[in-house]
Amino acid sequence: MVLGFAYFWFSPYLALRGLQRAIATNNASAVSRYVDFPRVRESLKSDLNRAFMREVEKDTTGFGALALAFVGPMVDRVIDAYVTPEGLASVGTGEEPGQADTQNVTHWRIKRRGLSEAFIHAKDNPNEGLVMERQGLGWKVVRLQIDLNLSQ
């Protein structure tokens, strides 16, 4: 029973170590064991669309509605850039996807958010990162938590 509880408690840390190794070695098939890519893409698409809608609502010129016509393809490109091993490595670093050193993932930290959710972040940025969720006995990244303040 003690071993079961220990595994239950430390399993997100084990998943984090596996994800770190997979990203640092740029092993896409290993990364896919730790990332639910369809859910990450869908949640990121939803988050970006909400952020764009907030910006359009602030617009008083009428050009915001026109900009919405171009949002779809742009959102897809952003998602394609972030939802890769290199893109995941850049979350919370302030660097563009593909520009971040994949070795930086070895310095990621983890915060538990209850029994079924954990938040992984760069040590210098506890506000942006990856949300992991328990799936059976394992853990998978299901969402990116990033700053989507588009008016900067």
Tab-separated table of N, CA and C in Angstrom:
chain	number	residue	atom	x	y	z
A	1	MET	N	0.819	-1.187	0.000
A	1	MET	CA	0.000	0.000	0.000
A	1	MET	C	0.870	1.261	0.000
A	2	VAL	N	1.949	1.240	0.774
A	2	VAL	CA	2.845	2.391	0.820
A	2	VAL	C	3.490	2.610	-0.549
A	3	LEU	N	3.877	1.517	-1.210
A	3	LEU	CA	4.475	1.640	-2.540
A	3	LEU	C	3.469	2.204	-3.543
A	4	GLY	N	2.229	1.790	-3.433
A	4	GLY	CA	1.187	2.307	-4.317
A	4	GLY	C	0.989	3.800	-4.128
A	5	PHE	N	0.956	4.242	-2.875
A	5	PHE	CA	0.806	5.669	-2.599
A	5	PHE	C	2.027	6.437	-3.095
A	6	ALA	N	3.214	5.882	-2.875
A	6	ALA	CA	4.440	6.547	-3.329
A	6	ALA	C	4.422	6.719	-4.848
A	7	TYR	N	4.030	5.658	-5.570
A	7	TYR	CA	3.960	5.771	-7.026
A	7	TYR	C	2.910	6.810	-7.421
A	8	PHE	N	1.760	6.762	-6.763
A	8	PHE	CA	0.685	7.701	-7.051
A	8	PHE	C	1.173	9.137	-6.879
A	9	TRP	N	1.909	9.400	-5.809
A	9	TRP	CA	2.360	10.754	-5.518
A	9	TRP	C	3.490	11.200	-6.441
A	10	PHE	N	4.442	10.310	-6.722
A	10	PHE	CA	5.622	10.695	-7.492
A	10	PHE	C	5.476	10.479	-8.999
A	11	SER	N	4.383	9.882	-9.449
A	11	SER	CA	4.235	9.594	-10.878
A	11	SER	C	4.299	10.837	-11.774
A	12	PRO	N	3.782	12.015	-11.379
A	12	PRO	CA	3.950	13.167	-12.274
A	12	PRO	C	5.417	13.579	-12.412
A	13	TYR	N	6.203	13.365	-11.353
A	13	TYR	CA	7.628	13.687	-11.421
A	13	TYR	C	8.342	12.728	-12.371
A	14	LEU	N	7.934	11.466	-12.354
A	14	LEU	CA	8.502	10.486	-13.279
A	14	LEU	C	8.127	10.837	-14.720
A	15	ALA	N	6.890	11.246	-14.926
A	15	ALA	CA	6.456	11.652	-16.267
A	15	ALA	C	7.229	12.887	-16.725
A	16	LEU	N	7.454	13.829	-15.815
A	16	LEU	CA	8.231	15.025	-16.150
A	16	LEU	C	9.631	14.634	-16.599
A	17	ARG	N	10.269	13.738	-15.878
A	17	ARG	CA	11.627	13.300	-16.255
A	17	ARG	C	11.623	12.668	-17.645
A	18	GLY	N	10.629	11.839	-17.917
A	18	GLY	CA	10.541	11.226	-19.241
A	18	GLY	C	10.326	12.258	-20.335
A	19	LEU	N	9.461	13.237	-20.074
A	19	LEU	CA	9.201	14.298	-21.041
A	19	LEU	C	10.454	15.139	-21.265
A	20	GLN	N	11.163	15.457	-20.190
A	20	GLN	CA	12.397	16.231	-20.317
A	20	GLN	C	13.408	15.503	-21.200
A	21	ARG	N	13.596	14.215	-20.953
A	21	ARG	CA	14.545	13.436	-21.770
A	21	ARG	C	14.105	13.409	-23.229
A	22	ALA	N	12.813	13.217	-23.457
A	22	ALA	CA	12.304	13.131	-24.829
A	22	ALA	C	12.505	14.446	-25.582
A	23	ILE	N	12.224	15.575	-24.929
A	23	ILE	CA	12.394	16.873	-25.586
A	23	ILE	C	13.868	17.193	-25.768
A	24	ALA	N	14.684	16.959	-24.738
A	24	ALA	CA	16.113	17.282	-24.817
A	24	ALA	C	16.807	16.504	-25.929
A	25	THR	N	16.335	15.293	-26.203
A	25	THR	CA	16.941	14.485	-27.269
A	25	THR	C	16.174	14.613	-28.580
A	26	ASN	N	15.148	15.474	-28.594
A	26	ASN	CA	14.325	15.719	-29.778
A	26	ASN	C	13.749	14.421	-30.341
A	27	ASN	N	13.254	13.583	-29.438
A	27	ASN	CA	12.677	12.294	-29.807
A	27	ASN	C	11.154	12.451	-29.878
A	28	ALA	N	10.648	12.717	-31.069
A	28	ALA	CA	9.222	13.021	-31.246
A	28	ALA	C	8.324	11.871	-30.819
A	29	SER	N	8.726	10.636	-31.086
A	29	SER	CA	7.858	9.515	-30.697
A	29	SER	C	7.804	9.374	-29.179
A	30	ALA	N	8.915	9.655	-28.498
A	30	ALA	CA	8.902	9.613	-27.033
A	30	ALA	C	8.081	10.773	-26.472
A	31	VAL	N	8.176	11.943	-27.099
A	31	VAL	CA	7.383	13.095	-26.649
A	31	VAL	C	5.904	12.762	-26.739
A	32	SER	N	5.503	12.054	-27.784
A	32	SER	CA	4.080	11.750	-27.962
A	32	SER	C	3.538	10.832	-26.867
A	33	ARG	N	4.414	10.135	-26.157
A	33	ARG	CA	3.954	9.331	-25.012
A	33	ARG	C	3.540	10.213	-23.843
A	34	TYR	N	4.040	11.444	-23.813
A	34	TYR	CA	3.785	12.342	-22.689
A	34	TYR	C	2.902	13.535	-23.044
A	35	VAL	N	2.532	13.675	-24.307
A	35	VAL	CA	1.743	14.829	-24.738
A	35	VAL	C	0.529	14.342	-25.521
A	36	ASP	N	-0.638	14.781	-25.104
A	36	ASP	CA	-1.875	14.501	-25.826
A	36	ASP	C	-2.027	15.619	-26.866
A	37	PHE	N	-1.357	15.443	-28.013
A	37	PHE	CA	-1.293	16.503	-29.019
A	37	PHE	C	-2.658	17.001	-29.479
A	38	PRO	N	-3.640	16.135	-29.745
A	38	PRO	CA	-4.951	16.671	-30.158
A	38	PRO	C	-5.572	17.594	-29.104
A	39	ARG	N	-5.482	17.233	-27.834
A	39	ARG	CA	-6.064	18.092	-26.787
A	39	ARG	C	-5.283	19.388	-26.641
A	40	VAL	N	-3.956	19.320	-26.747
A	40	VAL	CA	-3.147	20.536	-26.643
A	40	VAL	C	-3.490	21.478	-27.791
A	41	ARG	N	-3.569	20.954	-29.005
A	41	ARG	CA	-3.909	21.795	-30.160
A	41	ARG	C	-5.291	22.428	-29.993
A	42	GLU	N	-6.257	21.624	-29.583
A	42	GLU	CA	-7.625	22.129	-29.439
A	42	GLU	C	-7.713	23.196	-28.353
A	43	SER	N	-7.060	22.982	-27.218
A	43	SER	CA	-7.133	23.976	-26.142
A	43	SER	C	-6.396	25.250	-26.530
A	44	LEU	N	-5.261	25.112	-27.213
A	44	LEU	CA	-4.522	26.296	-27.640
A	44	LEU	C	-5.313	27.076	-28.686
A	45	LYS	N	-5.954	26.369	-29.600
A	45	LYS	CA	-6.782	27.034	-30.609
A	45	LYS	C	-7.926	27.793	-29.932
A	46	SER	N	-8.557	27.177	-28.965
A	46	SER	CA	-9.648	27.819	-28.239
A	46	SER	C	-9.148	29.048	-27.479
A	47	ASP	N	-8.004	28.921	-26.805
A	47	ASP	CA	-7.435	30.048	-26.054
A	47	ASP	C	-7.086	31.212	-26.981
A	48	LEU	N	-6.462	30.913	-28.117
A	48	LEU	CA	-6.088	31.972	-29.061
A	48	LEU	C	-7.317	32.651	-29.656
A	49	ASN	N	-8.313	31.876	-30.006
A	49	ASN	CA	-9.535	32.476	-30.557
A	49	ASN	C	-10.214	33.378	-29.539
A	50	ARG	N	-10.243	32.962	-28.263
A	50	ARG	CA	-10.818	33.817	-27.213
A	50	ARG	C	-10.022	35.109	-27.071
A	51	ALA	N	-8.694	35.012	-27.125
A	51	ALA	CA	-7.853	36.203	-27.001
A	51	ALA	C	-8.099	37.156	-28.170
A	52	PHE	N	-8.215	36.620	-29.379
A	52	PHE	CA	-8.509	37.471	-30.531
A	52	PHE	C	-9.880	38.126	-30.401
A	53	MET	N	-10.862	37.391	-29.932
A	53	MET	CA	-12.203	37.958	-29.770
A	53	MET	C	-12.190	39.099	-28.752
A	54	ARG	N	-11.425	38.958	-27.674
A	54	ARG	CA	-11.312	40.047	-26.686
A	54	ARG	C	-10.732	41.301	-27.336
A	55	GLU	N	-9.728	41.112	-28.191
A	55	GLU	CA	-9.114	42.257	-28.865
A	55	GLU	C	-10.081	42.902	-29.854
A	56	VAL	N	-10.846	42.092	-30.570
A	56	VAL	CA	-11.818	42.623	-31.534
A	56	VAL	C	-12.889	43.420	-30.808
A	57	GLU	N	-13.316	42.947	-29.639
A	57	GLU	CA	-14.338	43.665	-28.871
A	57	GLU	C	-13.837	45.030	-28.420
A	58	LYS	N	-12.528	45.174	-28.204
A	58	LYS	CA	-11.951	46.457	-27.792
A	58	LYS	C	-11.844	47.430	-28.966
A	59	ASP	N	-11.805	46.902	-30.181
A	59	ASP	CA	-11.589	47.715	-31.379
A	59	ASP	C	-12.802	48.599	-31.655
A	60	THR	N	-12.552	49.870	-31.867
A	60	THR	CA	-13.638	50.800	-32.176
A	60	THR	C	-13.610	51.249	-33.634
A	61	THR	N	-12.617	50.817	-34.401
A	61	THR	CA	-12.475	51.276	-35.787
A	61	THR	C	-13.239	50.431	-36.786
A	62	GLY	N	-13.596	49.217	-36.413
A	62	GLY	CA	-14.270	48.329	-37.352
A	62	GLY	C	-13.316	47.403	-38.090
A	63	PHE	N	-12.019	47.667	-37.970
A	63	PHE	CA	-11.048	46.803	-38.637
A	63	PHE	C	-10.865	45.475	-37.909
A	64	GLY	N	-11.284	45.414	-36.675
A	64	GLY	CA	-11.163	44.172	-35.906
A	64	GLY	C	-11.938	43.038	-36.538
A	65	ALA	N	-13.131	43.349	-37.016
A	65	ALA	CA	-13.945	42.316	-37.668
A	65	ALA	C	-13.268	41.826	-38.940
A	66	LEU	N	-12.641	42.735	-39.670
A	66	LEU	CA	-11.907	42.348	-40.875
A	66	LEU	C	-10.725	41.447	-40.515
A	67	ALA	N	-10.071	41.763	-39.426
A	67	ALA	CA	-8.913	40.969	-38.996
A	67	ALA	C	-9.300	39.536	-38.662
A	68	LEU	N	-10.530	39.336	-38.207
A	68	LEU	CA	-10.974	37.980	-37.874
A	68	LEU	C	-10.904	37.040	-39.069
A	69	ALA	N	-11.031	37.579	-40.267
A	69	ALA	CA	-10.955	36.741	-41.466
A	69	ALA	C	-9.575	36.116	-41.624
A	70	PHE	N	-8.564	36.780	-41.077
A	70	PHE	CA	-7.196	36.284	-41.207
A	70	PHE	C	-6.734	35.487	-39.997
A	71	VAL	N	-7.543	35.455	-38.957
A	71	VAL	CA	-7.143	34.814	-37.704
A	71	VAL	C	-6.985	33.309	-37.842
A	72	GLY	N	-7.918	32.651	-38.518
A	72	GLY	CA	-7.890	31.190	-38.615
A	72	GLY	C	-6.563	30.632	-39.087
A	73	PRO	N	-6.081	31.047	-40.258
A	73	PRO	CA	-4.794	30.529	-40.725
A	73	PRO	C	-3.631	30.900	-39.804
A	74	MET	N	-3.685	32.097	-39.218
A	74	MET	CA	-2.611	32.504	-38.322
A	74	MET	C	-2.608	31.645	-37.058
A	75	VAL	N	-3.780	31.371	-36.514
A	75	VAL	CA	-3.890	30.524	-35.325
A	75	VAL	C	-3.320	29.146	-35.616
A	76	ASP	N	-3.642	28.600	-36.776
A	76	ASP	CA	-3.119	27.277	-37.130
A	76	ASP	C	-1.598	27.275	-37.213
A	77	ARG	N	-0.998	28.348	-37.750
A	77	ARG	CA	0.469	28.417	-37.832
A	77	ARG	C	1.096	28.515	-36.449
A	78	VAL	N	0.480	29.308	-35.568
A	78	VAL	CA	0.999	29.435	-34.202
A	78	VAL	C	0.933	28.089	-33.494
A	79	ILE	N	-0.174	27.412	-33.647
A	79	ILE	CA	-0.338	26.107	-33.008
A	79	ILE	C	0.677	25.115	-33.551
A	80	ASP	N	0.869	25.097	-34.862
A	80	ASP	CA	1.852	24.186	-35.446
A	80	ASP	C	3.258	24.480	-34.935
A	81	ALA	N	3.562	25.748	-34.651
A	81	ALA	CA	4.889	26.107	-34.140
A	81	ALA	C	5.073	25.679	-32.690
A	82	TYR	N	4.057	25.850	-31.869
A	82	TYR	CA	4.192	25.539	-30.446
A	82	TYR	C	4.023	24.066	-30.128
A	83	VAL	N	3.219	23.364	-30.867
A	83	VAL	CA	2.915	21.981	-30.516
A	83	VAL	C	3.893	21.050	-31.233
A	84	THR	N	5.169	21.242	-30.888
A	84	THR	CA	6.284	20.410	-31.335
A	84	THR	C	7.221	20.272	-30.143
A	85	PRO	N	8.162	19.336	-30.161
A	85	PRO	CA	9.123	19.273	-29.048
A	85	PRO	C	9.849	20.600	-28.833
A	86	GLU	N	10.269	21.252	-29.928
A	86	GLU	CA	10.975	22.528	-29.800
A	86	GLU	C	10.048	23.621	-29.282
A	87	GLY	N	8.800	23.603	-29.743
A	87	GLY	CA	7.830	24.591	-29.284
A	87	GLY	C	7.522	24.437	-27.813
A	88	LEU	N	7.354	23.204	-27.360
A	88	LEU	CA	7.102	22.961	-25.940
A	88	LEU	C	8.284	23.425	-25.108
A	89	ALA	N	9.503	23.227	-25.617
A	89	ALA	CA	10.703	23.641	-24.885
A	89	ALA	C	10.764	25.152	-24.724
A	90	SER	N	10.105	25.904	-25.623
A	90	SER	CA	10.177	27.361	-25.561
A	90	SER	C	9.132	27.983	-24.634
A	91	VAL	N	8.136	27.215	-24.206
A	91	VAL	CA	7.073	27.765	-23.360
A	91	VAL	C	7.668	28.284	-22.054
A	92	GLY	N	7.384	29.535	-21.757
A	92	GLY	CA	7.839	30.142	-20.516
A	92	GLY	C	9.242	30.697	-20.566
A	93	THR	N	9.920	30.607	-21.728
A	93	THR	CA	11.290	31.109	-21.819
A	93	THR	C	11.361	32.497	-22.424
A	94	GLY	N	10.281	32.932	-23.072
A	94	GLY	CA	10.307	34.210	-23.768
A	94	GLY	C	10.918	34.100	-25.151
A	95	GLU	N	11.310	32.904	-25.552
A	95	GLU	CA	11.904	32.695	-26.868
A	95	GLU	C	10.865	32.124	-27.822
A	96	GLU	N	11.105	32.337	-29.102
A	96	GLU	CA	10.213	31.817	-30.128
A	96	GLU	C	10.360	30.301	-30.226
A	97	PRO	N	9.299	29.606	-30.628
A	97	PRO	CA	9.419	28.158	-30.841
A	97	PRO	C	10.531	27.861	-31.843
A	98	GLY	N	11.343	26.894	-31.525
A	98	GLY	CA	12.464	26.537	-32.377
A	98	GLY	C	13.733	27.293	-32.046
A	99	GLN	N	13.630	28.392	-31.276
A	99	GLN	CA	14.803	29.181	-30.906
A	99	GLN	C	15.326	28.822	-29.524
A	100	ALA	N	14.470	28.240	-28.696
A	100	ALA	CA	14.869	27.901	-27.328
A	100	ALA	C	15.778	26.676	-27.338
A	101	ASP	N	16.722	26.667	-26.437
A	101	ASP	CA	17.612	25.519	-26.274
A	101	ASP	C	16.814	24.394	-25.625
A	102	THR	N	16.709	23.262	-26.298
A	102	THR	CA	15.913	22.163	-25.753
A	102	THR	C	16.506	21.618	-24.460
A	103	GLN	N	17.754	21.925	-24.171
A	103	GLN	CA	18.351	21.487	-22.910
A	103	GLN	C	17.782	22.258	-21.716
A	104	ASN	N	17.139	23.409	-21.980
A	104	ASN	CA	16.535	24.185	-20.891
A	104	ASN	C	15.447	23.417	-20.164
A	105	VAL	N	14.865	22.416	-20.819
A	105	VAL	CA	13.787	21.668	-20.178
A	105	VAL	C	14.276	20.913	-18.950
A	106	THR	N	15.582	20.694	-18.849
A	106	THR	CA	16.103	19.983	-17.677
A	106	THR	C	15.963	20.817	-16.410
A	107	HIS	N	15.661	22.101	-16.562
A	107	HIS	CA	15.493	22.988	-15.400
A	107	HIS	C	14.031	23.262	-15.077
A	108	TRP	N	13.121	22.557	-15.742
A	108	TRP	CA	11.705	22.753	-15.468
A	108	TRP	C	11.370	22.362	-14.040
A	109	ARG	N	10.344	22.993	-13.509
A	109	ARG	CA	9.824	22.704	-12.170
A	109	ARG	C	8.398	22.180	-12.312
A	110	ILE	N	7.926	21.548	-11.254
A	110	ILE	CA	6.567	21.008	-11.284
A	110	ILE	C	5.836	21.421	-10.016
A	111	LYS	N	4.576	21.796	-10.181
A	111	LYS	CA	3.687	22.112	-9.054
A	111	LYS	C	2.455	21.241	-9.201
A	112	ARG	N	2.110	20.557	-8.152
A	112	ARG	CA	0.876	19.756	-8.188
A	112	ARG	C	-0.312	20.677	-7.990
A	113	ARG	N	-1.373	20.369	-8.703
A	113	ARG	CA	-2.640	21.091	-8.560
A	113	ARG	C	-3.705	20.058	-8.231
A	114	GLY	N	-3.575	19.458	-7.103
A	114	GLY	CA	-4.506	18.407	-6.718
A	114	GLY	C	-3.963	17.043	-7.088
A	115	LEU	N	-4.844	16.050	-7.088
A	115	LEU	CA	-4.420	14.673	-7.322
A	115	LEU	C	-4.318	14.316	-8.799
A	116	SER	N	-4.980	15.068	-9.663
A	116	SER	CA	-5.036	14.688	-11.076
A	116	SER	C	-4.480	15.731	-12.031
A	117	GLU	N	-3.850	16.774	-11.507
A	117	GLU	CA	-3.298	17.802	-12.382
A	117	GLU	C	-1.981	18.307	-11.819
A	118	ALA	N	-1.050	18.595	-12.721
A	118	ALA	CA	0.244	19.158	-12.342
A	118	ALA	C	0.609	20.229	-13.363
A	119	PHE	N	1.366	21.220	-12.916
A	119	PHE	CA	1.782	22.328	-13.769
A	119	PHE	C	3.299	22.325	-13.861
A	120	ILE	N	3.804	22.290	-15.086
A	120	ILE	CA	5.247	22.273	-15.341
A	120	ILE	C	5.629	23.637	-15.889
A	121	HIS	N	6.703	24.221	-15.354
A	121	HIS	CA	7.097	25.556	-15.809
A	121	HIS	C	8.609	25.716	-15.766
A	122	ALA	N	9.094	26.692	-16.539
A	122	ALA	CA	10.507	27.051	-16.486
A	122	ALA	C	10.782	27.634	-15.111
A	123	LYS	N	11.980	27.402	-14.593
A	123	LYS	CA	12.246	27.831	-13.215
A	123	LYS	C	12.127	29.340	-13.032
A	124	ASP	N	12.334	30.114	-14.097
A	124	ASP	CA	12.264	31.568	-13.988
A	124	ASP	C	10.892	32.147	-14.320
A	125	ASN	N	9.947	31.296	-14.724
A	125	ASN	CA	8.624	31.793	-15.104
A	125	ASN	C	7.539	30.841	-14.609
A	126	PRO	N	7.072	31.041	-13.383
A	126	PRO	CA	6.048	30.145	-12.840
A	126	PRO	C	4.639	30.419	-13.360
A	127	ASN	N	4.481	31.383	-14.275
A	127	ASN	CA	3.149	31.728	-14.780
A	127	ASN	C	2.805	31.075	-16.110
A	128	GLU	N	3.804	30.613	-16.841
A	128	GLU	CA	3.571	29.972	-18.132
A	128	GLU	C	4.172	28.585	-18.107
A	129	GLY	N	3.487	27.648	-18.744
A	129	GLY	CA	4.028	26.298	-18.766
A	129	GLY	C	3.065	25.303	-19.377
A	130	LEU	N	3.224	24.063	-18.959
A	130	LEU	CA	2.458	22.943	-19.487
A	130	LEU	C	1.588	22.370	-18.382
A	131	VAL	N	0.350	22.070	-18.696
A	131	VAL	CA	-0.555	21.455	-17.730
A	131	VAL	C	-0.624	19.964	-18.042
A	132	MET	N	-0.278	19.150	-17.037
A	132	MET	CA	-0.353	17.696	-17.175
A	132	MET	C	-1.562	17.192	-16.409
A	133	GLU	N	-2.151	16.142	-16.942
A	133	GLU	CA	-3.327	15.540	-16.322
A	133	GLU	C	-3.097	14.037	-16.202
A	134	ARG	N	-3.573	13.485	-15.091
A	134	ARG	CA	-3.476	12.037	-14.913
A	134	ARG	C	-4.371	11.357	-15.938
A	135	GLN	N	-3.801	10.355	-16.613
A	135	GLN	CA	-4.567	9.535	-17.551
A	135	GLN	C	-4.247	8.085	-17.222
A	136	GLY	N	-5.145	7.457	-16.503
A	136	GLY	CA	-4.886	6.097	-16.033
A	136	GLY	C	-3.770	6.122	-15.002
A	137	LEU	N	-2.729	5.337	-15.224
A	137	LEU	CA	-1.585	5.331	-14.317
A	137	LEU	C	-0.518	6.329	-14.729
A	138	GLY	N	-0.667	6.930	-15.898
A	138	GLY	CA	0.339	7.863	-16.393
A	138	GLY	C	-0.155	9.296	-16.407
A	139	TRP	N	0.680	10.162	-16.935
A	139	TRP	CA	0.378	11.585	-17.027
A	139	TRP	C	0.685	12.060	-18.435
A	140	LYS	N	-0.126	12.998	-18.926
A	140	LYS	CA	0.112	13.586	-20.239
A	140	LYS	C	-0.135	15.089	-20.190
A	141	VAL	N	0.630	15.822	-20.989
A	141	VAL	CA	0.391	17.248	-21.175
A	141	VAL	C	-0.885	17.386	-21.994
A	142	VAL	N	-1.822	18.193	-21.485
A	142	VAL	CA	-3.104	18.375	-22.168
A	142	VAL	C	-3.374	19.832	-22.549
A	143	ARG	N	-2.547	20.744	-22.032
A	143	ARG	CA	-2.809	22.161	-22.295
A	143	ARG	C	-1.539	22.967	-22.086
A	144	LEU	N	-1.397	24.051	-22.835
A	144	LEU	CA	-0.332	25.018	-22.609
A	144	LEU	C	-0.937	26.205	-21.881
A	145	GLN	N	-0.269	26.666	-20.859
A	145	GLN	CA	-0.705	27.871	-20.157
A	145	GLN	C	0.301	28.952	-20.516
A	146	ILE	N	-0.088	29.822	-21.447
A	146	ILE	CA	0.812	30.870	-21.914
A	146	ILE	C	0.102	32.212	-21.870
A	147	ASP	N	0.898	33.284	-21.832
A	147	ASP	CA	0.356	34.638	-21.813
A	147	ASP	C	-0.155	34.970	-23.210
A	148	LEU	N	-1.430	35.229	-23.313
A	148	LEU	CA	-2.036	35.550	-24.604
A	148	LEU	C	-2.493	36.999	-24.660
A	149	ASN	N	-1.759	37.884	-24.011
A	149	ASN	CA	-2.075	39.305	-24.068
A	149	ASN	C	-1.621	39.820	-25.430
A	150	LEU	N	-2.540	39.921	-26.363
A	150	LEU	CA	-2.211	40.260	-27.746
A	150	LEU	C	-1.994	41.748	-27.964
A	151	SER	N	-2.338	42.571	-26.997
A	151	SER	CA	-2.228	44.016	-27.202
A	151	SER	C	-0.861	44.558	-26.816
A	152	GLN	N	0.092	43.691	-26.591
A	152	GLN	CA	1.444	44.158	-26.235
A	152	GLN	C	2.183	44.626	-27.456
